[in-house]
Amino acid sequence: MIQLNNFCYRYSRNQELFRGLNLTLQSGQIYGLLGKNGAGKSTLIKNIGGLLFPTTGQVQVFGQESRLRQVNFLKDIFFIPEECYLPNLTVKEFIQVYAPFYPNFDLTQYQSYLDLFGIAPSRKLRSLSYGQKKKTLIGFALATNTRVLILDEPTNGLDIPAKGIFRNMIKDAFKPDRLVIISSHQVRDLDELISSLIILDQGKVLLHAAKDEILQRLIFGISPASLPETAVLYQEKSPAGWPYIAKNTSGQKTYLDMELLFNALLENNAALQPMFTTNPKIPAYELS
């Protein structure tokens, strides 16, 4: 479990991003973290990962303060940044140097990921393309089997086949005691993966809800023409028609359009946000 208690973060004395944020993330979940540039996504996950420190308040990961960066904390969390800066080692040498820091690292598991991506252990990391570096690091992260896995824009640099492999790898490596946070602008890449959604804007949580809860409360659809404002919570014009969000009064289950929901919360937050609790009790996620 990850808990942020009265979390505040300032870039400087006059530039505050988060103030008094309380947030609880539960094990057994894959969280999708969405927000515009500057909304605070990277700052939030870096504070969770112990790469930045709260100005005031606490960030606790399984009862340990992330800012202290204790050994028991570091061996059970893995953070993949958007930009990969890797040492001048071969893949094999990288394993020999860094795998011992993670007690649950599974070499056989990692080798299977390298095979899936077609990357030889003899390759120099710095000779790899940006996408290949991402693949190598994603595979290593999953093979550490840490209880917390944080991925910042993991699908950037991946081609279409590799994105499919990535989704399958996440599904295969997911466990009930694992907590995964995926921060991304590529919302279509998260559709099949996430169990819960967090949307940030200007350092505030606009939405924190389980995917199933969202679909219980809302209907997502598309109309050939604009609908009356009284019939929908939000709609926008697109080349395909008028995608819309409405209250789910019939128990119908539709497809979650995360991009539409994101736009709706930014435009019509007063109508949508009160429908969801800030820190919901979310049941354990079971991947199909």
Coordinates of C-alpha atoms in Angstrom, one line a residue:
M1 CA 0.0 0.0 0.0
I2 CA 1.1 3.6 -0.8
Q3 CA -0.1 6.4 1.4
L4 CA 0.3 10.2 0.9
N5 CA -0.6 12.0 4.0
N6 CA -1.0 15.8 3.8
F7 CA 1.5 15.8 1.0
C8 CA 2.9 19.1 -0.1
Y9 CA 5.5 19.8 -2.7
R10 CA 7.0 23.1 -3.8
Y11 CA 9.5 23.7 -6.6
S12 CA 10.4 26.9 -4.9
R13 CA 9.1 29.2 -2.1
N14 CA 6.7 30.8 -4.6
Q15 CA 5.8 27.8 -6.8
E16 CA 3.6 25.2 -5.1
L17 CA 2.3 22.2 -7.0
F18 CA 0.7 19.9 -4.3
R19 CA -0.9 21.1 -1.1
G20 CA -2.4 18.8 1.5
L21 CA -2.9 15.9 -0.8
N22 CA -4.2 12.7 0.8
L23 CA -4.1 9.6 -1.4
T24 CA -4.1 5.8 -0.8
L25 CA -3.1 3.3 -3.5
Q26 CA -3.7 -0.4 -2.8
S27 CA -1.8 -3.6 -3.7
G28 CA -3.4 -5.8 -6.4
Q29 CA -4.0 -2.8 -8.7
I30 CA -2.7 -1.4 -12.0
Y31 CA -3.2 2.3 -11.8
G32 CA -3.3 4.5 -14.9
L33 CA -2.1 8.0 -14.1
L34 CA -3.3 10.7 -16.5
G35 CA -2.8 14.5 -16.6
K36 CA -1.7 17.3 -18.8
N37 CA 1.9 18.4 -19.0
G38 CA 2.7 20.1 -15.7
A39 CA -0.2 18.5 -13.9
G40 CA 2.2 16.9 -11.4
K41 CA 2.3 13.2 -12.7
S42 CA 6.1 12.9 -12.8
T43 CA 6.5 14.9 -9.5
L44 CA 4.1 12.6 -7.8
I45 CA 5.6 9.3 -8.9
K46 CA 9.2 10.6 -8.2
N47 CA 8.1 11.3 -4.7
I48 CA 6.7 7.9 -4.4
G49 CA 9.9 6.4 -5.7
G50 CA 12.1 8.4 -3.4
L51 CA 13.7 10.4 -6.2
L52 CA 12.1 13.7 -4.9
F53 CA 11.2 14.5 -1.4
P54 CA 8.0 16.2 0.1
T55 CA 8.2 19.8 1.2
T56 CA 6.0 18.7 4.1
G57 CA 3.8 15.7 4.7
Q58 CA 4.6 12.0 4.3
V59 CA 4.8 9.5 1.4
Q60 CA 4.8 6.0 2.8
V61 CA 5.3 2.8 0.7
F62 CA 4.4 -0.3 2.7
G63 CA 4.9 1.6 5.9
Q64 CA 8.3 3.1 5.0
E65 CA 8.9 6.7 4.2
S66 CA 10.2 7.0 0.6
R67 CA 12.4 10.0 1.4
L68 CA 14.6 7.9 3.7
R69 CA 15.5 5.6 0.8
Q70 CA 16.2 2.7 3.2
V71 CA 17.4 -0.7 1.8
N72 CA 14.2 -2.5 2.5
F73 CA 12.3 0.2 0.5
L74 CA 14.7 0.3 -2.4
K75 CA 14.9 -3.5 -3.0
D76 CA 11.1 -3.7 -3.3
I77 CA 10.4 -0.8 -5.8
F78 CA 11.5 -0.2 -9.4
F79 CA 11.0 3.0 -11.3
I80 CA 11.3 3.3 -15.1
P81 CA 11.7 7.0 -16.1
E82 CA 10.6 8.3 -19.4
E83 CA 14.2 8.9 -20.5
C84 CA 16.5 6.0 -20.1
Y85 CA 20.1 6.7 -19.1
L86 CA 21.9 3.4 -19.1
P87 CA 25.6 2.6 -18.3
N88 CA 28.1 1.5 -20.9
L89 CA 27.6 -2.2 -20.2
T90 CA 26.4 -5.2 -22.1
V91 CA 22.9 -6.5 -21.2
K92 CA 24.6 -9.5 -19.4
E93 CA 26.9 -7.2 -17.4
F94 CA 24.0 -5.0 -16.5
I95 CA 22.3 -8.1 -15.0
Q96 CA 25.4 -9.1 -13.1
V97 CA 25.8 -5.6 -11.6
Y98 CA 22.1 -4.7 -10.8
A99 CA 20.2 -7.9 -10.3
P100 CA 21.8 -8.6 -6.8
F101 CA 20.0 -5.5 -5.5
Y102 CA 16.6 -7.2 -6.0
P103 CA 16.2 -10.4 -4.0
N104 CA 13.3 -11.7 -6.1
F105 CA 15.0 -11.1 -9.4
D106 CA 14.2 -14.0 -11.8
L107 CA 16.9 -14.5 -14.5
T108 CA 14.9 -17.1 -16.4
Q109 CA 12.0 -14.7 -16.6
Y110 CA 14.2 -11.8 -17.8
Q111 CA 15.8 -14.0 -20.5
S112 CA 12.4 -14.9 -21.8
Y113 CA 11.6 -11.2 -22.1
L114 CA 14.8 -10.5 -24.0
D115 CA 13.9 -13.3 -26.4
L116 CA 10.4 -11.8 -26.9
F117 CA 12.0 -8.5 -27.8
G118 CA 14.8 -10.0 -29.8
I119 CA 17.7 -8.5 -27.8
A120 CA 20.9 -10.5 -27.3
P121 CA 22.5 -10.4 -23.8
S122 CA 25.8 -9.6 -25.6
R123 CA 24.5 -6.2 -26.9
K124 CA 26.0 -3.0 -25.5
L125 CA 23.2 -1.0 -23.9
R126 CA 24.4 2.3 -25.3
S127 CA 24.4 0.8 -28.8
L128 CA 20.7 0.1 -28.6
S129 CA 18.0 2.3 -30.0
Y130 CA 15.7 4.3 -27.7
G131 CA 13.0 1.7 -28.2
Q132 CA 15.4 -1.2 -27.5
K133 CA 16.6 0.4 -24.3
K134 CA 13.0 0.8 -23.2
K135 CA 12.4 -2.9 -23.9
T136 CA 15.5 -4.0 -22.1
L137 CA 14.6 -1.9 -19.0
I138 CA 10.9 -2.9 -19.0
G139 CA 11.9 -6.6 -19.0
F140 CA 14.4 -6.1 -16.2
A141 CA 11.9 -4.2 -14.1
L142 CA 9.3 -6.9 -14.4
A143 CA 11.9 -9.6 -13.6
T144 CA 12.8 -7.9 -10.4
N145 CA 9.4 -8.9 -9.0
T146 CA 9.3 -5.9 -6.7
R147 CA 6.0 -5.1 -4.9
V148 CA 5.9 -1.7 -6.4
L149 CA 6.5 -1.0 -10.1
I150 CA 6.3 2.6 -11.5
L151 CA 6.5 3.2 -15.2
D152 CA 6.7 6.7 -16.7
E153 CA 5.6 6.8 -20.4
P154 CA 6.6 3.1 -20.9
T155 CA 5.3 2.8 -24.4
N156 CA 7.1 5.8 -25.8
G157 CA 9.6 4.5 -28.4
L158 CA 7.8 1.1 -28.8
D159 CA 6.5 0.1 -32.1
I160 CA 3.0 -1.5 -32.5
P161 CA 4.1 -5.1 -32.1
A162 CA 6.2 -4.2 -29.1
K163 CA 3.3 -2.4 -27.4
G164 CA 1.3 -5.7 -27.7
I165 CA 4.2 -7.6 -26.1
F166 CA 4.4 -5.0 -23.4
R167 CA 0.7 -5.4 -22.5
N168 CA 1.1 -9.2 -22.3
M169 CA 4.2 -8.9 -20.2
I170 CA 2.5 -6.7 -17.7
K171 CA -0.5 -9.1 -17.5
D172 CA 1.8 -12.2 -17.1
A173 CA 4.0 -10.5 -14.4
F174 CA 1.0 -9.1 -12.4
K175 CA 0.5 -10.6 -8.9
P176 CA -2.1 -9.9 -6.2
D177 CA 0.6 -8.3 -3.9
R178 CA 2.0 -6.1 -6.6
L179 CA 1.1 -2.4 -7.1
V180 CA 1.7 -1.0 -10.6
I181 CA 1.5 2.7 -11.6
I182 CA 1.6 3.6 -15.3
S183 CA 1.9 7.3 -16.1
S184 CA 1.2 7.9 -19.8
H185 CA -0.2 10.2 -22.4
Q186 CA -0.8 7.2 -24.6
V187 CA -4.2 6.4 -23.1
R188 CA -5.1 3.8 -25.8
D189 CA -2.1 1.7 -24.6
L190 CA -3.6 1.5 -21.1
D191 CA -7.2 0.4 -22.0
E192 CA -6.7 -3.3 -21.6
L193 CA -4.4 -3.0 -18.6
I194 CA -5.6 -0.7 -15.9
S195 CA -7.9 -1.5 -13.0
S196 CA -8.0 2.0 -11.6
L197 CA -7.7 5.5 -12.9
I198 CA -6.2 8.6 -11.4
I199 CA -6.5 11.9 -13.2
L200 CA -4.5 14.9 -12.0
D201 CA -4.8 18.6 -12.9
Q202 CA -2.7 21.4 -11.4
G203 CA -1.7 19.3 -8.4
K204 CA -5.2 18.1 -7.6
V205 CA -6.8 14.7 -8.0
L206 CA -9.8 15.1 -10.2
L207 CA -10.6 11.4 -10.2
H208 CA -9.5 8.3 -8.3
A209 CA -11.8 5.4 -9.1
A210 CA -11.8 1.8 -10.1
K211 CA -12.5 1.1 -13.8
D212 CA -15.5 -1.0 -12.9
E213 CA -17.0 1.8 -10.7
I214 CA -16.6 4.3 -13.5
L215 CA -18.5 2.0 -15.9
Q216 CA -21.2 1.4 -13.2
R217 CA -21.9 5.1 -12.9
L218 CA -21.3 6.3 -16.5
I219 CA -22.2 5.4 -20.1
F220 CA -19.8 6.1 -22.9
G221 CA -21.3 6.3 -26.4
I222 CA -21.2 8.1 -29.8
S223 CA -24.1 9.8 -31.5
P224 CA -24.3 10.9 -35.1
A225 CA -25.6 14.3 -34.0
S226 CA -25.2 16.5 -31.0
L227 CA -27.5 15.5 -28.1
P228 CA -29.5 17.8 -25.8
E229 CA -27.4 19.1 -22.9
T230 CA -29.9 17.7 -20.4
A231 CA -29.2 14.2 -21.7
V232 CA -25.5 14.1 -21.3
L233 CA -22.8 15.1 -18.9
Y234 CA -20.3 15.8 -21.6
Q235 CA -20.0 15.6 -25.4
E236 CA -17.5 16.7 -28.0
K237 CA -17.4 16.8 -31.8
S238 CA -15.2 14.3 -33.6
P239 CA -14.8 13.1 -37.2
A240 CA -16.8 10.0 -36.3
G241 CA -19.7 11.9 -34.7
W242 CA -20.4 13.1 -31.2
P243 CA -18.8 11.0 -28.4
Y244 CA -20.6 11.5 -25.2
I245 CA -20.8 10.6 -21.5
A246 CA -24.0 10.2 -19.6
K247 CA -25.2 8.9 -16.3
N248 CA -25.7 5.1 -16.3
T249 CA -29.3 4.6 -15.1
S250 CA -29.9 1.3 -16.9
G251 CA -27.0 -0.8 -15.6
Q252 CA -25.5 -1.0 -19.1
K253 CA -21.8 -1.6 -19.3
T254 CA -20.0 0.2 -22.1
Y255 CA -16.4 0.7 -23.2
L256 CA -14.4 3.1 -21.0
D257 CA -13.1 6.0 -23.2
M258 CA -10.3 7.4 -21.0
E259 CA -9.5 10.2 -23.3
L260 CA -13.1 11.4 -23.4
L261 CA -13.4 11.1 -19.6
F262 CA -10.1 13.1 -19.2
N263 CA -11.5 15.9 -21.4
A264 CA -14.8 15.8 -19.6
L265 CA -13.2 16.2 -16.2
L266 CA -11.2 19.2 -17.3
E267 CA -14.3 20.8 -18.9
N268 CA -17.2 19.7 -16.6
N269 CA -15.6 18.7 -13.4
A270 CA -18.4 20.0 -11.2
A271 CA -20.9 17.5 -12.7
L272 CA -18.5 14.4 -12.7
Q273 CA -16.2 14.6 -9.7
P274 CA -18.9 14.4 -7.0
M275 CA -20.0 11.0 -8.4
F276 CA -16.7 9.4 -7.1
T277 CA -15.0 9.2 -3.7
T278 CA -11.4 10.4 -3.3
N279 CA -9.9 7.3 -1.8
P280 CA -12.2 4.4 -2.8
K281 CA -11.9 0.9 -1.4
I282 CA -11.0 -1.0 -4.6
P283 CA -11.3 -4.8 -4.7
A284 CA -8.3 -6.8 -5.9
Y285 CA -7.9 -6.8 -9.6
E286 CA -8.0 -10.0 -11.6
L287 CA -6.6 -9.9 -15.2
S288 CA -8.6 -11.8 -17.7

